[in-house]
Amino acid sequence: MPDTPVSPPAPPSGAPAHQPRNPLHGVRLDAMLEALVAAYGWLGLAERVPVRCFAIDPSIGSSLKFLRRTPWAREKVEGLYLFMLREQKRAER
């Protein structure tokens, strides 16, 4: 019987796959939002991602509810989070 390569076992159903090159992997939306608010404040966040939940009576809870229902806004927040990470890395150099 010839030696055949054995592939690693697939992760169990529901378990996240290992994604070393994805900077958003394992980062929860609430943690992302809290980091952005800490970096820019609510007003700065509202300027960068112009949605009402950041500008008028902002809260983490209402923002999460909106972002989970609105894919385009979530994409903008994720993009801003990645930009913030790049800027922080650049500042460390």
PDB file of N, CA and C in Angstrom:
ATOM      1  N   MET A   1       0.844  -1.164   0.000  1.00  0.00           N
ATOM      2  CA  MET A   1       0.000   0.000   0.000  1.00  0.00           C
ATOM      3  C   MET A   1       0.899   1.242   0.000  1.00  0.00           C
ATOM      4  N   PRO A   2       0.749   2.155  -0.961  1.00  0.00           N
ATOM      5  CA  PRO A   2       1.610   3.335  -1.033  1.00  0.00           C
ATOM      6  C   PRO A   2       1.281   4.312   0.085  1.00  0.00           C
ATOM      7  N   ASP A   3       2.338   5.031   0.463  1.00  0.00           N
ATOM      8  CA  ASP A   3       2.130   6.044   1.500  1.00  0.00           C
ATOM      9  C   ASP A   3       1.336   7.208   0.908  1.00  0.00           C
ATOM     10  N   THR A   4       0.243   7.539   1.529  1.00  0.00           N
ATOM     11  CA  THR A   4      -0.553   8.677   1.078  1.00  0.00           C
ATOM     12  C   THR A   4      -0.499   9.754   2.152  1.00  0.00           C
ATOM     13  N   PRO A   5      -0.380  11.005   1.739  1.00  0.00           N
ATOM     14  CA  PRO A   5      -0.336  12.072   2.735  1.00  0.00           C
ATOM     15  C   PRO A   5      -1.659  12.163   3.481  1.00  0.00           C
ATOM     16  N   VAL A   6      -1.534  12.414   4.749  1.00  0.00           N
ATOM     17  CA  VAL A   6      -2.722  12.521   5.591  1.00  0.00           C
ATOM     18  C   VAL A   6      -2.961  13.999   5.870  1.00  0.00           C
ATOM     19  N   SER A   7      -4.159  14.450   5.561  1.00  0.00           N
ATOM     20  CA  SER A   7      -4.472  15.858   5.822  1.00  0.00           C
ATOM     21  C   SER A   7      -4.887  16.012   7.279  1.00  0.00           C
ATOM     22  N   PRO A   8      -4.668  17.191   7.854  1.00  0.00           N
ATOM     23  CA  PRO A   8      -5.056  17.394   9.236  1.00  0.00           C
ATOM     24  C   PRO A   8      -6.563  17.298   9.381  1.00  0.00           C
ATOM     25  N   PRO A   9      -7.020  16.901  10.538  1.00  0.00           N
ATOM     26  CA  PRO A   9      -8.464  16.761  10.718  1.00  0.00           C
ATOM     27  C   PRO A   9      -9.155  18.119  10.628  1.00  0.00           C
ATOM     28  N   ALA A  10     -10.353  18.120  10.117  1.00  0.00           N
ATOM     29  CA  ALA A  10     -11.130  19.357  10.013  1.00  0.00           C
ATOM     30  C   ALA A  10     -11.577  19.780  11.407  1.00  0.00           C
ATOM     31  N   PRO A  11     -11.669  21.084  11.662  1.00  0.00           N
ATOM     32  CA  PRO A  11     -12.134  21.525  12.972  1.00  0.00           C
ATOM     33  C   PRO A  11     -13.576  21.093  13.183  1.00  0.00           C
ATOM     34  N   PRO A  12     -13.959  20.860  14.416  1.00  0.00           N
ATOM     35  CA  PRO A  12     -15.332  20.437  14.670  1.00  0.00           C
ATOM     36  C   PRO A  12     -16.320  21.500  14.197  1.00  0.00           C
ATOM     37  N   SER A  13     -17.494  21.062  13.887  1.00  0.00           N
ATOM     38  CA  SER A  13     -18.527  21.974  13.426  1.00  0.00           C
ATOM     39  C   SER A  13     -18.752  23.074  14.456  1.00  0.00           C
ATOM     40  N   GLY A  14     -18.774  24.325  14.000  1.00  0.00           N
ATOM     41  CA  GLY A  14     -18.989  25.448  14.901  1.00  0.00           C
ATOM     42  C   GLY A  14     -17.705  26.053  15.436  1.00  0.00           C
ATOM     43  N   ALA A  15     -16.602  25.320  15.362  1.00  0.00           N
ATOM     44  CA  ALA A  15     -15.324  25.845  15.845  1.00  0.00           C
ATOM     45  C   ALA A  15     -14.697  26.696  14.749  1.00  0.00           C
ATOM     46  N   PRO A  16     -14.144  27.859  15.108  1.00  0.00           N
ATOM     47  CA  PRO A  16     -13.549  28.707  14.083  1.00  0.00           C
ATOM     48  C   PRO A  16     -12.278  28.096  13.519  1.00  0.00           C
ATOM     49  N   ALA A  17     -12.077  28.266  12.230  1.00  0.00           N
ATOM     50  CA  ALA A  17     -10.862  27.781  11.582  1.00  0.00           C
ATOM     51  C   ALA A  17      -9.722  28.743  11.909  1.00  0.00           C
ATOM     52  N   HIS A  18      -8.505  28.254  11.883  1.00  0.00           N
ATOM     53  CA  HIS A  18      -7.337  29.080  12.161  1.00  0.00           C
ATOM     54  C   HIS A  18      -7.077  29.987  10.967  1.00  0.00           C
ATOM     55  N   GLN A  19      -7.008  31.298  11.201  1.00  0.00           N
ATOM     56  CA  GLN A  19      -6.806  32.266  10.130  1.00  0.00           C
ATOM     57  C   GLN A  19      -5.708  33.248  10.540  1.00  0.00           C
ATOM     58  N   PRO A  20      -4.446  32.867  10.388  1.00  0.00           N
ATOM     59  CA  PRO A  20      -3.362  33.717  10.883  1.00  0.00           C
ATOM     60  C   PRO A  20      -3.211  35.048  10.153  1.00  0.00           C
ATOM     61  N   ARG A  21      -3.660  35.163   8.922  1.00  0.00           N
ATOM     62  CA  ARG A  21      -3.490  36.405   8.165  1.00  0.00           C
ATOM     63  C   ARG A  21      -4.712  37.319   8.220  1.00  0.00           C
ATOM     64  N   ASN A  22      -5.734  36.946   8.938  1.00  0.00           N
ATOM     65  CA  ASN A  22      -6.936  37.754   9.046  1.00  0.00           C
ATOM     66  C   ASN A  22      -6.904  38.531  10.359  1.00  0.00           C
ATOM     67  N   PRO A  23      -6.646  39.846  10.318  1.00  0.00           N
ATOM     68  CA  PRO A  23      -6.544  40.610  11.563  1.00  0.00           C
ATOM     69  C   PRO A  23      -7.871  40.755  12.294  1.00  0.00           C
ATOM     70  N   LEU A  24      -8.986  40.490  11.634  1.00  0.00           N
ATOM     71  CA  LEU A  24     -10.282  40.577  12.295  1.00  0.00           C
ATOM     72  C   LEU A  24     -10.704  39.259  12.927  1.00  0.00           C
ATOM     73  N   HIS A  25      -9.958  38.200  12.648  1.00  0.00           N
ATOM     74  CA  HIS A  25     -10.318  36.882  13.177  1.00  0.00           C
ATOM     75  C   HIS A  25     -10.247  36.889  14.709  1.00  0.00           C
ATOM     76  N   GLY A  26     -11.344  36.530  15.322  1.00  0.00           N
ATOM     77  CA  GLY A  26     -11.391  36.433  16.775  1.00  0.00           C
ATOM     78  C   GLY A  26     -11.670  37.754  17.479  1.00  0.00           C
ATOM     79  N   VAL A  27     -11.811  38.851  16.732  1.00  0.00           N
ATOM     80  CA  VAL A  27     -12.115  40.151  17.336  1.00  0.00           C
ATOM     81  C   VAL A  27     -13.622  40.345  17.282  1.00  0.00           C
ATOM     82  N   ARG A  28     -14.206  40.500  18.455  1.00  0.00           N
ATOM     83  CA  ARG A  28     -15.652  40.691  18.517  1.00  0.00           C
ATOM     84  C   ARG A  28     -16.009  42.122  18.134  1.00  0.00           C
ATOM     85  N   LEU A  29     -17.197  42.304  17.627  1.00  0.00           N
ATOM     86  CA  LEU A  29     -17.651  43.612  17.186  1.00  0.00           C
ATOM     87  C   LEU A  29     -17.685  44.598  18.351  1.00  0.00           C
ATOM     88  N   ASP A  30     -18.077  44.158  19.526  1.00  0.00           N
ATOM     89  CA  ASP A  30     -18.116  45.071  20.667  1.00  0.00           C
ATOM     90  C   ASP A  30     -16.714  45.526  21.067  1.00  0.00           C
ATOM     91  N   ALA A  31     -15.733  44.644  20.987  1.00  0.00           N
ATOM     92  CA  ALA A  31     -14.350  45.023  21.301  1.00  0.00           C
ATOM     93  C   ALA A  31     -13.820  46.002  20.260  1.00  0.00           C
ATOM     94  N   MET A  32     -14.180  45.777  18.993  1.00  0.00           N
ATOM     95  CA  MET A  32     -13.774  46.667  17.920  1.00  0.00           C
ATOM     96  C   MET A  32     -14.341  48.066  18.155  1.00  0.00           C
ATOM     97  N   LEU A  33     -15.616  48.119  18.487  1.00  0.00           N
ATOM     98  CA  LEU A  33     -16.289  49.390  18.704  1.00  0.00           C
ATOM     99  C   LEU A  33     -15.721  50.124  19.916  1.00  0.00           C
ATOM    100  N   GLU A  34     -15.451  49.396  20.988  1.00  0.00           N
ATOM    101  CA  GLU A  34     -14.870  50.018  22.180  1.00  0.00           C
ATOM    102  C   GLU A  34     -13.482  50.587  21.895  1.00  0.00           C
ATOM    103  N   ALA A  35     -12.691  49.877  21.104  1.00  0.00           N
ATOM    104  CA  ALA A  35     -11.357  50.372  20.753  1.00  0.00           C
ATOM    105  C   ALA A  35     -11.457  51.631  19.894  1.00  0.00           C
ATOM    106  N   LEU A  36     -12.405  51.656  18.970  1.00  0.00           N
ATOM    107  CA  LEU A  36     -12.584  52.833  18.120  1.00  0.00           C
ATOM    108  C   LEU A  36     -13.055  54.038  18.928  1.00  0.00           C
ATOM    109  N   VAL A  37     -13.971  53.816  19.869  1.00  0.00           N
ATOM    110  CA  VAL A  37     -14.451  54.910  20.715  1.00  0.00           C
ATOM    111  C   VAL A  37     -13.315  55.421  21.591  1.00  0.00           C
ATOM    112  N   ALA A  38     -12.483  54.523  22.090  1.00  0.00           N
ATOM    113  CA  ALA A  38     -11.337  54.941  22.906  1.00  0.00           C
ATOM    114  C   ALA A  38     -10.346  55.757  22.077  1.00  0.00           C
ATOM    115  N   ALA A  39     -10.170  55.399  20.813  1.00  0.00           N
ATOM    116  CA  ALA A  39      -9.199  56.087  19.960  1.00  0.00           C
ATOM    117  C   ALA A  39      -9.730  57.405  19.419  1.00  0.00           C
ATOM    118  N   TYR A  40     -10.990  57.438  18.984  1.00  0.00           N
ATOM    119  CA  TYR A  40     -11.522  58.607  18.292  1.00  0.00           C
ATOM    120  C   TYR A  40     -12.610  59.350  19.054  1.00  0.00           C
ATOM    121  N   GLY A  41     -13.228  58.698  20.031  1.00  0.00           N
ATOM    122  CA  GLY A  41     -14.391  59.292  20.696  1.00  0.00           C
ATOM    123  C   GLY A  41     -15.614  59.139  19.813  1.00  0.00           C
ATOM    124  N   TRP A  42     -16.798  59.375  20.381  1.00  0.00           N
ATOM    125  CA  TRP A  42     -18.024  59.210  19.607  1.00  0.00           C
ATOM    126  C   TRP A  42     -18.114  60.218  18.468  1.00  0.00           C
ATOM    127  N   LEU A  43     -17.710  61.473  18.737  1.00  0.00           N
ATOM    128  CA  LEU A  43     -17.789  62.489  17.677  1.00  0.00           C
ATOM    129  C   LEU A  43     -16.831  62.182  16.536  1.00  0.00           C
ATOM    130  N   GLY A  44     -15.632  61.761  16.865  1.00  0.00           N
ATOM    131  CA  GLY A  44     -14.671  61.393  15.826  1.00  0.00           C
ATOM    132  C   GLY A  44     -15.138  60.190  15.032  1.00  0.00           C
ATOM    133  N   LEU A  45     -15.780  59.267  15.719  1.00  0.00           N
ATOM    134  CA  LEU A  45     -16.313  58.087  15.037  1.00  0.00           C
ATOM    135  C   LEU A  45     -17.461  58.486  14.109  1.00  0.00           C
ATOM    136  N   ALA A  46     -18.305  59.418  14.571  1.00  0.00           N
ATOM    137  CA  ALA A  46     -19.425  59.889  13.742  1.00  0.00           C
ATOM    138  C   ALA A  46     -18.920  60.642  12.512  1.00  0.00           C
ATOM    139  N   GLU A  47     -17.780  61.318  12.622  1.00  0.00           N
ATOM    140  CA  GLU A  47     -17.213  62.008  11.462  1.00  0.00           C
ATOM    141  C   GLU A  47     -16.663  61.016  10.442  1.00  0.00           C
ATOM    142  N   ARG A  48     -16.074  59.936  10.932  1.00  0.00           N
ATOM    143  CA  ARG A  48     -15.443  58.958  10.046  1.00  0.00           C
ATOM    144  C   ARG A  48     -16.448  57.973   9.451  1.00  0.00           C
ATOM    145  N   VAL A  49     -17.463  57.622  10.226  1.00  0.00           N
ATOM    146  CA  VAL A  49     -18.537  56.738   9.750  1.00  0.00           C
ATOM    147  C   VAL A  49     -19.847  57.460  10.062  1.00  0.00           C
ATOM    148  N   PRO A  50     -20.391  58.196   9.092  1.00  0.00           N
ATOM    149  CA  PRO A  50     -21.537  59.055   9.370  1.00  0.00           C
ATOM    150  C   PRO A  50     -22.861  58.292   9.510  1.00  0.00           C
ATOM    151  N   VAL A  51     -23.103  57.786  10.694  1.00  0.00           N
ATOM    152  CA  VAL A  51     -24.382  57.148  11.002  1.00  0.00           C
ATOM    153  C   VAL A  51     -24.934  57.787  12.279  1.00  0.00           C
ATOM    154  N   ARG A  52     -26.244  57.838  12.383  1.00  0.00           N
ATOM    155  CA  ARG A  52     -26.893  58.523  13.500  1.00  0.00           C
ATOM    156  C   ARG A  52     -26.573  57.895  14.847  1.00  0.00           C
ATOM    157  N   CYS A  53     -26.398  56.588  14.896  1.00  0.00           N
ATOM    158  CA  CYS A  53     -26.179  55.932  16.187  1.00  0.00           C
ATOM    159  C   CYS A  53     -24.852  56.345  16.823  1.00  0.00           C
ATOM    160  N   PHE A  54     -23.942  56.935  16.046  1.00  0.00           N
ATOM    161  CA  PHE A  54     -22.687  57.448  16.598  1.00  0.00           C
ATOM    162  C   PHE A  54     -22.798  58.928  16.965  1.00  0.00           C
ATOM    163  N   ALA A  55     -23.722  59.644  16.324  1.00  0.00           N
ATOM    164  CA  ALA A  55     -23.810  61.090  16.503  1.00  0.00           C
ATOM    165  C   ALA A  55     -24.871  61.503  17.521  1.00  0.00           C
ATOM    166  N   ILE A  56     -25.985  60.817  17.564  1.00  0.00           N
ATOM    167  CA  ILE A  56     -27.101  61.224  18.416  1.00  0.00           C
ATOM    168  C   ILE A  56     -27.314  60.182  19.502  1.00  0.00           C
ATOM    169  N   ASP A  57     -27.097  60.584  20.739  1.00  0.00           N
ATOM    170  CA  ASP A  57     -27.263  59.726  21.915  1.00  0.00           C
ATOM    171  C   ASP A  57     -26.561  58.376  21.731  1.00  0.00           C
ATOM    172  N   PRO A  58     -25.245  58.392  21.512  1.00  0.00           N
ATOM    173  CA  PRO A  58     -24.528  57.148  21.214  1.00  0.00           C
ATOM    174  C   PRO A  58     -24.373  56.248  22.434  1.00  0.00           C
ATOM    175  N   SER A  59     -24.419  54.958  22.173  1.00  0.00           N
ATOM    176  CA  SER A  59     -24.114  53.955  23.199  1.00  0.00           C
ATOM    177  C   SER A  59     -23.600  52.714  22.482  1.00  0.00           C
ATOM    178  N   ILE A  60     -22.868  51.910  23.218  1.00  0.00           N
ATOM    179  CA  ILE A  60     -22.336  50.668  22.638  1.00  0.00           C
ATOM    180  C   ILE A  60     -23.493  49.759  22.222  1.00  0.00           C
ATOM    181  N   GLY A  61     -24.474  49.628  23.083  1.00  0.00           N
ATOM    182  CA  GLY A  61     -25.596  48.724  22.801  1.00  0.00           C
ATOM    183  C   GLY A  61     -26.364  49.088  21.551  1.00  0.00           C
ATOM    184  N   SER A  62     -26.742  50.365  21.422  1.00  0.00           N
ATOM    185  CA  SER A  62     -27.513  50.767  20.236  1.00  0.00           C
ATOM    186  C   SER A  62     -26.663  50.668  18.971  1.00  0.00           C
ATOM    187  N   SER A  63     -25.384  50.981  19.100  1.00  0.00           N
ATOM    188  CA  SER A  63     -24.497  50.896  17.935  1.00  0.00           C
ATOM    189  C   SER A  63     -24.323  49.450  17.484  1.00  0.00           C
ATOM    190  N   LEU A  64     -24.161  48.536  18.441  1.00  0.00           N
ATOM    191  CA  LEU A  64     -24.028  47.119  18.083  1.00  0.00           C
ATOM    192  C   LEU A  64     -25.276  46.617  17.383  1.00  0.00           C
ATOM    193  N   LYS A  65     -26.431  46.995  17.907  1.00  0.00           N
ATOM    194  CA  LYS A  65     -27.697  46.563  17.308  1.00  0.00           C
ATOM    195  C   LYS A  65     -27.784  47.046  15.861  1.00  0.00           C
ATOM    196  N   PHE A  66     -27.424  48.320  15.630  1.00  0.00           N
ATOM    197  CA  PHE A  66     -27.466  48.870  14.278  1.00  0.00           C
ATOM    198  C   PHE A  66     -26.452  48.190  13.367  1.00  0.00           C
ATOM    199  N   LEU A  67     -25.222  48.024  13.842  1.00  0.00           N
ATOM    200  CA  LEU A  67     -24.165  47.445  13.003  1.00  0.00           C
ATOM    201  C   LEU A  67     -24.449  45.995  12.643  1.00  0.00           C
ATOM    202  N   ARG A  68     -25.094  45.264  13.526  1.00  0.00           N
ATOM    203  CA  ARG A  68     -25.408  43.854  13.232  1.00  0.00           C
ATOM    204  C   ARG A  68     -26.491  43.739  12.169  1.00  0.00           C
ATOM    205  N   ARG A  69     -27.322  44.775  12.025  1.00  0.00           N
ATOM    206  CA  ARG A  69     -28.400  44.743  11.035  1.00  0.00           C
ATOM    207  C   ARG A  69     -28.042  45.454   9.735  1.00  0.00           C
ATOM    208  N   THR A  70     -26.910  46.172   9.713  1.00  0.00           N
ATOM    209  CA  THR A  70     -26.577  47.005   8.559  1.00  0.00           C
ATOM    210  C   THR A  70     -25.180  46.658   8.045  1.00  0.00           C
ATOM    211  N   PRO A  71     -25.107  45.773   7.062  1.00  0.00           N
ATOM    212  CA  PRO A  71     -23.801  45.293   6.581  1.00  0.00           C
ATOM    213  C   PRO A  71     -22.872  46.399   6.071  1.00  0.00           C
ATOM    214  N   TRP A  72     -23.390  47.389   5.360  1.00  0.00           N
ATOM    215  CA  TRP A  72     -22.511  48.427   4.816  1.00  0.00           C
ATOM    216  C   TRP A  72     -21.852  49.232   5.934  1.00  0.00           C
ATOM    217  N   ALA A  73     -22.588  49.498   7.010  1.00  0.00           N
ATOM    218  CA  ALA A  73     -22.021  50.258   8.127  1.00  0.00           C
ATOM    219  C   ALA A  73     -20.996  49.408   8.879  1.00  0.00           C
ATOM    220  N   ARG A  74     -21.282  48.132   9.014  1.00  0.00           N
ATOM    221  CA  ARG A  74     -20.332  47.243   9.687  1.00  0.00           C
ATOM    222  C   ARG A  74     -19.024  47.164   8.900  1.00  0.00           C
ATOM    223  N   GLU A  75     -19.119  47.098   7.582  1.00  0.00           N
ATOM    224  CA  GLU A  75     -17.910  47.064   6.754  1.00  0.00           C
ATOM    225  C   GLU A  75     -17.079  48.328   6.943  1.00  0.00           C
ATOM    226  N   LYS A  76     -17.748  49.477   7.046  1.00  0.00           N
ATOM    227  CA  LYS A  76     -17.019  50.731   7.263  1.00  0.00           C
ATOM    228  C   LYS A  76     -16.337  50.735   8.624  1.00  0.00           C
ATOM    229  N   VAL A  77     -17.015  50.233   9.647  1.00  0.00           N
ATOM    230  CA  VAL A  77     -16.435  50.174  10.990  1.00  0.00           C
ATOM    231  C   VAL A  77     -15.249  49.213  11.001  1.00  0.00           C
ATOM    232  N   GLU A  78     -15.383  48.065  10.352  1.00  0.00           N
ATOM    233  CA  GLU A  78     -14.267  47.117  10.287  1.00  0.00           C
ATOM    234  C   GLU A  78     -13.085  47.724   9.536  1.00  0.00           C
ATOM    235  N   GLY A  79     -13.359  48.448   8.459  1.00  0.00           N
ATOM    236  CA  GLY A  79     -12.292  49.106   7.711  1.00  0.00           C
ATOM    237  C   GLY A  79     -11.587  50.169   8.540  1.00  0.00           C
ATOM    238  N   LEU A  80     -12.364  50.939   9.299  1.00  0.00           N
ATOM    239  CA  LEU A  80     -11.778  51.954  10.166  1.00  0.00           C
ATOM    240  C   LEU A  80     -10.950  51.299  11.271  1.00  0.00           C
ATOM    241  N   TYR A  81     -11.408  50.168  11.779  1.00  0.00           N
ATOM    242  CA  TYR A  81     -10.661  49.446  12.804  1.00  0.00           C
ATOM    243  C   TYR A  81      -9.310  48.972  12.253  1.00  0.00           C
ATOM    244  N   LEU A  82      -9.322  48.436  11.039  1.00  0.00           N
ATOM    245  CA  LEU A  82      -8.073  47.991  10.413  1.00  0.00           C
ATOM    246  C   LEU A  82      -7.141  49.176  10.167  1.00  0.00           C
ATOM    247  N   PHE A  83      -7.697  50.311   9.742  1.00  0.00           N
ATOM    248  CA  PHE A  83      -6.897  51.518   9.542  1.00  0.00           C
ATOM    249  C   PHE A  83      -6.264  51.950  10.867  1.00  0.00           C
ATOM    250  N   MET A  84      -7.051  51.916  11.957  1.00  0.00           N
ATOM    251  CA  MET A  84      -6.541  52.293  13.268  1.00  0.00           C
ATOM    252  C   MET A  84      -5.395  51.372  13.691  1.00  0.00           C
ATOM    253  N   LEU A  85      -5.535  50.074  13.445  1.00  0.00           N
ATOM    254  CA  LEU A  85      -4.465  49.128  13.788  1.00  0.00           C
ATOM    255  C   LEU A  85      -3.190  49.431  13.000  1.00  0.00           C
ATOM    256  N   ARG A  86      -3.331  49.724  11.694  1.00  0.00           N
ATOM    257  CA  ARG A  86      -2.164  50.055  10.877  1.00  0.00           C
ATOM    258  C   ARG A  86      -1.491  51.328  11.373  1.00  0.00           C
ATOM    259  N   GLU A  87      -2.286  52.318  11.732  1.00  0.00           N
ATOM    260  CA  GLU A  87      -1.722  53.579  12.224  1.00  0.00           C
ATOM    261  C   GLU A  87      -1.009  53.372  13.563  1.00  0.00           C
ATOM    262  N   GLN A  88      -1.558  52.534  14.414  1.00  0.00           N
ATOM    263  CA  GLN A  88      -0.902  52.243  15.701  1.00  0.00           C
ATOM    264  C   GLN A  88       0.414  51.523  15.472  1.00  0.00           C
ATOM    265  N   LYS A  89       0.435  50.578  14.544  1.00  0.00           N
ATOM    266  CA  LYS A  89       1.687  49.865  14.226  1.00  0.00           C
ATOM    267  C   LYS A  89       2.721  50.825  13.670  1.00  0.00           C
ATOM    268  N   ARG A  90       2.283  51.719  12.789  1.00  0.00           N
ATOM    269  CA  ARG A  90       3.168  52.691  12.177  1.00  0.00           C
ATOM    270  C   ARG A  90       3.744  53.633  13.240  1.00  0.00           C
ATOM    271  N   ALA A  91       2.959  54.009  14.219  1.00  0.00           N
ATOM    272  CA  ALA A  91       3.404  54.914  15.281  1.00  0.00           C
ATOM    273  C   ALA A  91       4.415  54.247  16.216  1.00  0.00           C
ATOM    274  N   GLU A  92       4.352  52.916  16.322  1.00  0.00           N
ATOM    275  CA  GLU A  92       5.279  52.171  17.182  1.00  0.00           C
ATOM    276  C   GLU A  92       6.687  52.134  16.607  1.00  0.00           C
ATOM    277  N   ARG A  93       6.836  52.282  15.316  1.00  0.00           N
ATOM    278  CA  ARG A  93       8.144  52.180  14.658  1.00  0.00           C
ATOM    279  C   ARG A  93       9.022  53.321  14.980  1.00  0.00           C
TER     280      ARG A  93
END
